[in-house]
Coordinates of C-alpha atoms and ligand atoms in Angstrom, one line a residue:
M1 CA -10.3 -6.5 -29.0
S2 CA -8.7 -7.5 -25.7
E3 CA -5.0 -7.0 -24.9
K4 CA -2.8 -8.4 -22.2
Y5 CA -1.2 -6.3 -19.5
L6 CA 1.3 -7.4 -16.9
I7 CA 1.4 -5.9 -13.4
I8 CA 4.5 -6.3 -11.3
N9 CA 4.9 -5.6 -7.6
A10 CA 8.5 -6.3 -6.6
G11 CA 9.3 -6.4 -2.8
S12 CA 12.7 -6.6 -1.2
S13 CA 12.8 -10.4 -1.6
S14 CA 9.6 -11.1 -3.5
L15 CA 7.9 -10.5 -6.8
K16 CA 4.2 -10.6 -7.3
F17 CA 2.7 -10.4 -10.7
S18 CA -0.6 -10.6 -12.5
L19 CA -1.5 -10.9 -16.1
Y20 CA -4.8 -9.3 -17.1
E21 CA -7.0 -9.1 -20.1
V22 CA -7.9 -5.5 -20.8
P23 CA -10.3 -3.6 -21.2
E24 CA -12.3 -6.4 -19.4
M25 CA -9.9 -6.0 -16.5
K26 CA -10.0 -9.8 -16.1
E27 CA -7.2 -11.5 -14.3
I28 CA -5.8 -14.5 -16.2
V29 CA -3.1 -15.6 -13.8
N30 CA -1.2 -14.3 -10.8
G31 CA 2.0 -15.4 -9.3
Y32 CA 4.1 -14.8 -6.1
I33 CA 7.8 -15.5 -6.1
E34 CA 9.2 -15.5 -2.5
K35 CA 12.6 -15.7 -0.8
I36 CA 14.4 -14.3 -3.8
G37 CA 18.2 -14.4 -3.1
N38 CA 17.8 -17.7 -1.2
V39 CA 18.5 -21.2 -2.4
D40 CA 15.1 -22.2 -1.0
S41 CA 13.1 -19.7 -3.0
F42 CA 9.7 -20.8 -4.3
Y43 CA 6.7 -19.6 -6.1
T44 CA 3.0 -20.1 -6.6
L45 CA 0.8 -19.5 -9.6
K46 CA -2.9 -19.2 -9.3
F47 CA -5.3 -19.5 -12.3
N48 CA -8.8 -20.8 -13.0
G49 CA -9.2 -21.7 -9.3
K50 CA -6.0 -23.8 -9.5
K51 CA -2.8 -23.3 -7.5
L52 CA 0.6 -24.5 -8.7
E53 CA 3.6 -24.5 -6.3
K54 CA 7.2 -24.8 -7.5
R55 CA 10.6 -24.7 -5.8
K56 CA 13.6 -23.2 -7.6
A57 CA 16.7 -21.3 -6.5
I58 CA 16.1 -17.7 -7.7
M59 CA 19.1 -15.6 -6.8
D60 CA 18.0 -12.1 -7.9
H61 CA 15.0 -10.1 -9.3
T62 CA 16.3 -10.4 -12.9
E63 CA 16.1 -14.2 -12.6
A64 CA 12.7 -13.8 -11.0
V65 CA 11.5 -11.8 -14.0
R66 CA 12.9 -14.5 -16.3
T67 CA 11.1 -17.2 -14.3
M68 CA 7.8 -15.3 -14.5
L69 CA 8.0 -15.0 -18.3
E70 CA 9.0 -18.7 -18.7
E71 CA 5.9 -19.7 -16.6
L72 CA 3.6 -17.4 -18.7
L73 CA 4.9 -19.0 -21.9
D74 CA 5.2 -22.6 -20.6
N75 CA 1.6 -22.5 -19.3
Q76 CA 0.4 -20.8 -22.5
F77 CA -1.0 -17.7 -20.8
I78 CA 0.9 -16.0 -23.6
V79 CA 2.2 -17.6 -26.8
D80 CA 4.8 -14.9 -27.3
V81 CA 5.9 -12.0 -25.1
S82 CA 4.8 -9.6 -27.9
E83 CA 1.2 -10.2 -26.7
I84 CA 2.0 -8.1 -23.6
K85 CA 1.0 -4.5 -24.5
G86 CA 1.7 -2.7 -21.3
I87 CA 3.6 -3.3 -18.0
G88 CA 2.7 -1.6 -14.7
H89 CA 5.1 -1.5 -11.8
R90 CA 4.2 -0.6 -8.2
V91 CA 7.1 1.7 -7.2
V92 CA 7.3 2.6 -3.5
H93 CA 8.8 6.0 -3.6
G94 CA 8.3 8.8 -6.2
G95 CA 9.7 11.5 -3.9
E96 CA 8.6 15.0 -4.9
F97 CA 9.1 14.1 -8.5
Y98 CA 5.7 12.4 -9.1
S99 CA 2.2 13.2 -8.0
Q100 CA 0.7 10.9 -10.7
S101 CA 1.6 7.7 -12.5
V102 CA 4.1 8.1 -15.4
V103 CA 5.5 6.2 -18.3
I104 CA 9.0 5.1 -17.5
D105 CA 11.7 6.6 -19.6
E106 CA 15.4 7.1 -18.9
E107 CA 14.8 10.2 -16.8
V108 CA 12.0 8.5 -14.7
L109 CA 14.3 5.5 -14.2
N110 CA 17.1 7.7 -13.0
N111 CA 14.8 9.5 -10.6
I112 CA 13.7 6.1 -9.2
K113 CA 17.4 5.1 -8.8
D114 CA 18.1 8.4 -7.0
L115 CA 15.3 7.7 -4.5
T116 CA 16.8 4.3 -3.6
K117 CA 18.6 6.0 -0.6
L118 CA 15.1 6.6 1.0
V119 CA 13.9 3.0 0.5
P120 CA 17.0 0.9 0.1
L121 CA 15.1 -2.4 0.7
H122 CA 12.4 -1.8 -2.0
H123 CA 13.8 0.1 -5.0
P124 CA 16.7 -2.3 -6.0
G125 CA 14.2 -5.1 -6.8
E126 CA 11.8 -2.7 -8.5
I127 CA 14.6 -1.2 -10.7
A128 CA 15.8 -4.7 -11.6
G129 CA 12.2 -5.6 -12.6
I130 CA 11.9 -2.5 -14.8
E131 CA 15.4 -3.0 -16.4
S132 CA 14.8 -6.7 -17.1
M133 CA 11.5 -6.0 -18.8
K134 CA 13.0 -3.2 -20.8
S135 CA 15.8 -5.4 -22.1
I136 CA 13.3 -8.1 -23.1
M137 CA 10.5 -5.8 -24.5
P138 CA 12.1 -2.4 -25.2
D139 CA 9.1 -1.1 -27.1
V140 CA 6.3 -2.0 -24.6
P141 CA 5.3 1.0 -22.4
Q142 CA 6.2 0.5 -18.8
V143 CA 4.3 2.6 -16.2
A144 CA 5.4 3.5 -12.6
V145 CA 2.6 3.8 -10.1
F146 CA 4.0 5.3 -7.0
D147 CA 2.9 4.7 -3.4
T148 CA 3.7 8.3 -2.5
A149 CA 2.1 10.1 -5.5
F150 CA -1.4 10.6 -4.0
H151 CA 0.0 12.3 -1.0
Q152 CA 1.8 15.0 -2.9
T153 CA -1.1 17.4 -2.4
M154 CA -0.4 17.7 1.3
P155 CA 0.3 21.3 2.4
R156 CA 3.8 22.2 3.5
E157 CA 2.8 22.6 7.2
N158 CA 1.6 19.0 7.2
Y159 CA 4.6 17.4 5.4
M160 CA 7.5 19.3 7.1
Y161 CA 9.3 17.9 10.1
A162 CA 10.5 20.5 12.7
L163 CA 14.1 19.8 11.8
P164 CA 16.8 22.0 10.3
Y165 CA 15.3 23.3 7.0
S166 CA 18.4 22.4 5.1
W167 CA 17.7 18.7 5.8
Y168 CA 14.6 19.1 3.7
E169 CA 16.3 21.2 1.0
E170 CA 19.4 19.1 0.7
N171 CA 18.5 15.7 1.9
G172 CA 14.7 15.4 1.1
V173 CA 13.7 14.9 4.7
R174 CA 9.9 15.4 4.8
K175 CA 6.7 13.3 5.2
Y176 CA 5.9 11.6 1.9
G177 CA 3.2 9.1 3.0
F178 CA 2.6 5.6 1.5
H179 CA -0.3 3.2 0.5
G180 CA -1.2 6.2 -1.8
T181 CA -2.7 3.8 -4.4
S182 CA -5.1 2.4 -1.8
H183 CA -6.0 5.8 -0.4
R184 CA -6.6 7.0 -3.9
Y185 CA -8.8 4.0 -4.8
I186 CA -11.0 4.5 -1.7
T187 CA -11.2 8.3 -2.4
E188 CA -12.4 7.6 -5.9
E189 CA -14.9 5.0 -4.7
M190 CA -16.2 7.6 -2.1
Q191 CA -16.4 10.3 -4.8
K192 CA -18.7 8.0 -6.7
Y193 CA -20.7 7.0 -3.6
F194 CA -21.3 10.7 -2.5
N195 CA -21.6 11.8 -6.2
K196 CA -19.2 14.8 -5.6
K197 CA -15.5 15.4 -6.0
D198 CA -14.8 17.4 -2.8
V199 CA -15.2 14.6 -0.3
N200 CA -13.8 14.9 3.2
L201 CA -12.7 11.5 4.5
I202 CA -10.7 9.7 7.1
I203 CA -9.3 6.5 5.5
C204 CA -7.9 3.8 7.7
H205 CA -5.8 1.4 5.7
I206 CA -5.1 -1.2 8.4
G207 CA -3.2 -4.2 7.1
S208 CA 0.1 -5.6 8.1
G209 CA 1.4 -2.2 7.1
A210 CA -1.1 0.5 8.2
S211 CA -1.7 4.2 7.5
I212 CA -4.5 6.7 8.0
S213 CA -5.1 9.6 5.6
C214 CA -7.0 12.8 5.9
I215 CA -8.7 13.7 2.6
K216 CA -9.9 17.3 2.3
D217 CA -12.0 18.3 -0.7
G218 CA -11.0 15.1 -2.5
E219 CA -7.2 15.5 -2.0
C220 CA -4.8 14.2 0.5
Y221 CA -4.4 16.8 3.3
D222 CA -2.4 14.7 5.8
T223 CA -1.3 11.1 6.3
S224 CA 0.3 9.1 9.1
M225 CA 3.3 7.6 7.4
G226 CA 6.4 9.8 7.0
L227 CA 9.7 9.8 5.3
T228 CA 9.4 6.0 5.3
P229 CA 6.6 3.5 6.0
L230 CA 7.9 3.1 9.6
D231 CA 6.1 6.2 10.9
G232 CA 2.6 6.6 12.3
L233 CA 0.4 3.7 13.5
I234 CA 1.5 0.6 15.3
M235 CA 1.8 -2.1 12.7
G236 CA 2.3 -5.9 12.5
T237 CA 6.1 -5.7 12.9
R238 CA 6.7 -1.9 12.7
S239 CA 6.8 0.4 15.8
G240 CA 5.1 3.4 14.2
S241 CA 5.9 6.8 15.7
I242 CA 8.3 6.6 18.7
D243 CA 10.4 9.1 20.6
S244 CA 13.5 9.2 18.4
S245 CA 15.8 9.5 21.5
I246 CA 15.0 5.8 22.1
I247 CA 17.4 4.9 19.2
E248 CA 20.6 6.4 20.8
Y249 CA 19.6 5.2 24.2
I250 CA 19.0 1.6 23.3
C251 CA 22.1 1.5 21.0
K252 CA 24.2 2.3 24.1
E253 CA 22.2 0.1 26.5
R254 CA 22.2 -3.0 24.4
S255 CA 25.4 -2.4 22.3
L256 CA 23.5 -2.3 19.1
T257 CA 24.2 -0.4 15.9
V258 CA 21.8 2.1 14.4
E259 CA 21.2 -0.3 11.5
E260 CA 20.4 -3.1 13.9
V261 CA 17.9 -0.9 15.9
T262 CA 16.3 0.3 12.6
S263 CA 15.9 -3.3 11.5
I264 CA 14.3 -4.1 14.9
L265 CA 11.9 -1.1 14.6
N266 CA 10.9 -2.4 11.2
K267 CA 10.8 -6.1 11.6
K268 CA 10.6 -7.0 15.3
S269 CA 8.4 -4.3 16.8
G270 CA 4.7 -3.4 16.6
L271 CA 2.2 -6.2 17.5
L272 CA 5.0 -8.7 17.2
G273 CA 7.3 -6.9 19.6
I274 CA 4.6 -6.6 22.3
A275 CA 2.8 -9.9 22.0
G276 CA 5.0 -12.2 19.8
Q277 CA 2.4 -12.3 17.0
N278 CA 2.1 -10.0 14.0
D279 CA -0.8 -11.7 12.2
F280 CA -4.0 -10.1 13.6
R281 CA -6.0 -13.3 13.5
D282 CA -3.4 -15.2 15.6
L283 CA -3.2 -12.2 18.0
E284 CA -7.0 -12.1 18.4
A285 CA -7.0 -15.8 19.1
L286 CA -4.4 -15.4 21.8
A287 CA -6.2 -12.4 23.3
N288 CA -9.4 -14.5 23.4
K289 CA -7.6 -17.2 25.4
G290 CA -6.7 -14.6 28.0
D291 CA -3.1 -13.7 26.9
E292 CA -2.5 -10.3 28.5
K293 CA 0.2 -9.2 26.1
A294 CA -2.0 -9.9 23.2
Q295 CA -4.8 -8.0 24.8
L296 CA -2.4 -5.1 25.5
A297 CA -1.2 -5.1 21.9
I298 CA -4.8 -4.9 20.6
K299 CA -5.6 -2.0 23.0
M300 CA -2.5 -0.2 21.9
L301 CA -3.4 -0.6 18.2
R302 CA -7.0 0.6 18.9
N303 CA -5.7 3.7 20.7
S304 CA -3.1 4.4 18.0
I305 CA -5.8 4.3 15.3
A306 CA -8.3 6.3 17.4
K307 CA -5.7 9.1 18.0
F308 CA -5.1 9.6 14.3
I309 CA -8.8 9.6 13.6
A310 CA -9.3 12.3 16.3
Q311 CA -6.5 14.4 14.9
Y312 CA -7.8 14.2 11.3
Y313 CA -11.4 14.9 12.6
V314 CA -10.1 18.1 14.0
E315 CA -8.0 18.9 10.9
L316 CA -11.3 18.6 8.9
G317 CA -13.1 20.9 11.4
G318 CA -15.5 18.0 12.1
Q319 CA -16.8 18.2 8.5
V320 CA -16.4 14.5 7.6
D321 CA -18.3 12.7 4.9
A322 CA -17.1 9.2 5.9
L323 CA -14.6 7.3 8.1
V324 CA -13.6 4.3 6.0
F325 CA -11.9 1.1 7.1
T326 CA -10.0 -0.9 4.5
A327 CA -7.2 -3.6 4.0
G328 CA -6.8 -6.9 5.8
I329 CA -7.5 -5.8 9.4
G330 CA -9.8 -2.9 8.5
E331 CA -12.0 -5.1 6.3
N332 CA -12.2 -8.1 8.6
A333 CA -11.5 -7.3 12.2
I334 CA -15.1 -6.8 13.4
T335 CA -14.4 -6.5 17.1
L336 CA -11.5 -4.0 16.6
R337 CA -13.7 -1.8 14.4
S338 CA -16.4 -1.9 17.0
D339 CA -13.9 -1.0 19.8
I340 CA -12.4 1.9 17.8
I341 CA -15.8 3.3 17.0
K342 CA -17.0 3.0 20.6
S343 CA -13.9 4.9 21.8
I344 CA -14.6 7.9 19.5
S345 CA -18.4 7.8 19.3
S346 CA -19.4 10.3 21.9
A347 CA -16.7 12.8 20.9
M348 CA -17.6 12.7 17.3
G349 CA -21.4 12.0 17.4
I350 CA -21.2 8.7 15.6
E351 CA -22.8 5.4 16.6
L352 CA -22.0 1.8 15.6
D353 CA -24.7 -0.3 13.9
A354 CA -23.6 -3.5 15.5
D355 CA -25.5 -5.8 13.2
A356 CA -24.2 -4.1 10.1
N357 CA -20.6 -4.3 11.5
N358 CA -21.0 -8.0 12.3
N359 CA -22.2 -8.7 8.8
I360 CA -19.3 -7.1 6.9
A361 CA -16.0 -9.0 6.2
R362 CA -14.3 -10.7 3.3
F363 CA -15.3 -14.1 4.6
K364 CA -19.0 -13.0 4.9
E365 CA -21.6 -12.6 2.2
I366 CA -21.3 -8.8 2.4
Q367 CA -17.9 -7.2 2.0
S368 CA -18.6 -3.5 2.0
G369 CA -21.1 -1.0 3.3
V370 CA -22.1 1.4 6.1
I371 CA -21.6 0.3 9.7
S372 CA -22.9 3.4 11.5
T373 CA -26.5 4.2 12.4
L374 CA -28.7 6.6 10.5
S375 CA -28.5 9.2 13.3
S376 CA -24.7 9.3 13.2
K377 CA -23.1 12.7 12.4
F378 CA -21.2 11.0 9.5
K379 CA -21.0 7.6 7.9
V380 CA -18.6 4.9 9.0
M381 CA -17.9 2.5 6.2
V382 CA -16.0 -0.7 5.2
I383 CA -14.7 -0.6 1.6
P384 CA -12.3 -3.3 0.3
T385 CA -9.3 -1.8 -1.3
N386 CA -8.0 -2.6 -4.8
E387 CA -4.5 -1.4 -5.5
E388 CA -4.0 -3.8 -8.3
Y389 CA -7.0 -2.4 -10.1
M390 CA -5.6 1.2 -9.8
I391 CA -2.2 0.1 -11.2
L392 CA -3.8 -1.7 -14.1
K393 CA -6.1 1.2 -14.8
D394 CA -3.2 3.7 -14.9
T395 CA -1.1 1.4 -16.9
F396 CA -3.8 0.8 -19.5
E397 CA -4.7 4.5 -19.8
L398 CA -1.1 5.7 -20.1
S399 CA -0.2 2.9 -22.5
Q400 CA -3.2 3.9 -24.7
Q401 CA -2.0 7.6 -24.6
V402 CA 1.5 6.6 -25.6
K403 CA 0.1 4.5 -28.5
S404 CA -2.2 7.2 -29.7
K405 CA 0.1 10.3 -29.2
G406 CA 3.5 8.7 -29.1
Q407 CA 4.7 11.1 -26.5
S408 CA 2.3 11.6 -23.5
K409 CA 4.1 10.8 -20.3
V410 CA 1.8 11.8 -17.5
L411 CA -1.7 10.5 -16.9
K412 CA -4.3 13.0 -18.2
K413 CA -7.2 13.2 -15.7
Ligands
AMP501 P1 -3.0 -7.0 4.4 O1 -1.6 -6.5 4.7 O2 -3.9 -5.9 4.0 O3 -3.1 -8.2 3.6 O4 -3.6 -7.4 5.9 C1 -3.0 -8.5 6.6 C2 -3.6 -8.5 8.0 O5 -5.0 -8.7 7.9 C3 -3.0 -9.6 8.9 O6 -2.7 -9.1 10.1 C4 -4.2 -10.5 9.0 O7 -4.2 -11.2 10.2 C5 -5.4 -9.6 8.9 N1 -6.6 -10.3 8.6 C6 -6.9 -11.0 7.5 N2 -8.1 -11.6 7.7 C7 -8.6 -11.3 8.9 C8 -9.7 -11.7 9.7 N3 -10.7 -12.5 9.2 N4 -9.9 -11.2 10.9 C9 -8.9 -10.4 11.4 N5 -7.8 -10.0 10.8 C10 -7.6 -10.5 9.5

């Protein structure tokens, strides 16, 4: 018999949720509450091909959770909250505590609270979401699915920064990596595709946030994001890796505080900083009209991606099963994919199948497949990511284990 599961993804000022019927994994409704903390907050509900928009002042995440439940009840997606049998939360940071998804108990919640110092924008909303659901449904299993968990297999030489060792031991300064749920999804899809566990992959998750992972023998070996999601590639509004001396220099030159500069590195840099546009579609449109800064931003993004691919190609000793593009830009930006592949093709012995590349995007008939020629040394592929599915799958499996055993806390593989 089907059961209902709720998936919650709380951002710093937003809350996304989806209600699913399981085991069919069928979405009943999804909602997106935006501008939490503002009087002009609003939300949308999507179900049965319909879209409902409402405006309401929602001052914090606890109120957002209440609004979500009211909507689920008012629209009769559930008749009573007791119909919800499991709740999955996307949690940004699991630190070194978690390499897999877990059922949230007091200890887990305390660890998530401890990690707030590393992601002060994200965790408060996530914690409020968990605590509100716990007060309303204390007996329903709640599961945390961490963005960092998949990257916990990285060897020490790849996750340490060359900084005083005590900063790692006492302050947790190391590379954690993010988008782990997406990188895990693609890895599992590739394991099915190649029919083997020990796949070697370079996964390019290129969306408004972007990261590339190096997968060796089916596990994360290296990744481009670091202590926080600011590191690595050039992104929509984030700078990616920069010389850290820039921070002190620009603080003095422009009389800014460290907090102000950090905020600019996160919200006003990247493609937006260079060309005034962070949405890749708008940026491409500008570039096509001859805008030089937009053209420069796209070339910088291409090079930033190509450099990580080259690094991971070397880390894998050239033994790559597939280079995979995913997320909003990776799945859709046909010209960028082509430019990236052209820039690495002779060095790596791969060749673009231009027709296949032109035919694959979310807005086309085909959304996934191989975009390299048969004679290429390894496959280049486009695979749509599905983080929601992973969160739902972990939540379902862990909730079932809790129900059957009453105590299992960590997902059994
Ligand atoms: P995500 O964060 O994965 O949702 O990706 C968002 C990014 O994907 C934005 O920069 C979008 O402009 C980009 N994107 C979405 N659709 C397309 C498209 N058809 N062509 C190019 N970029 C796209």
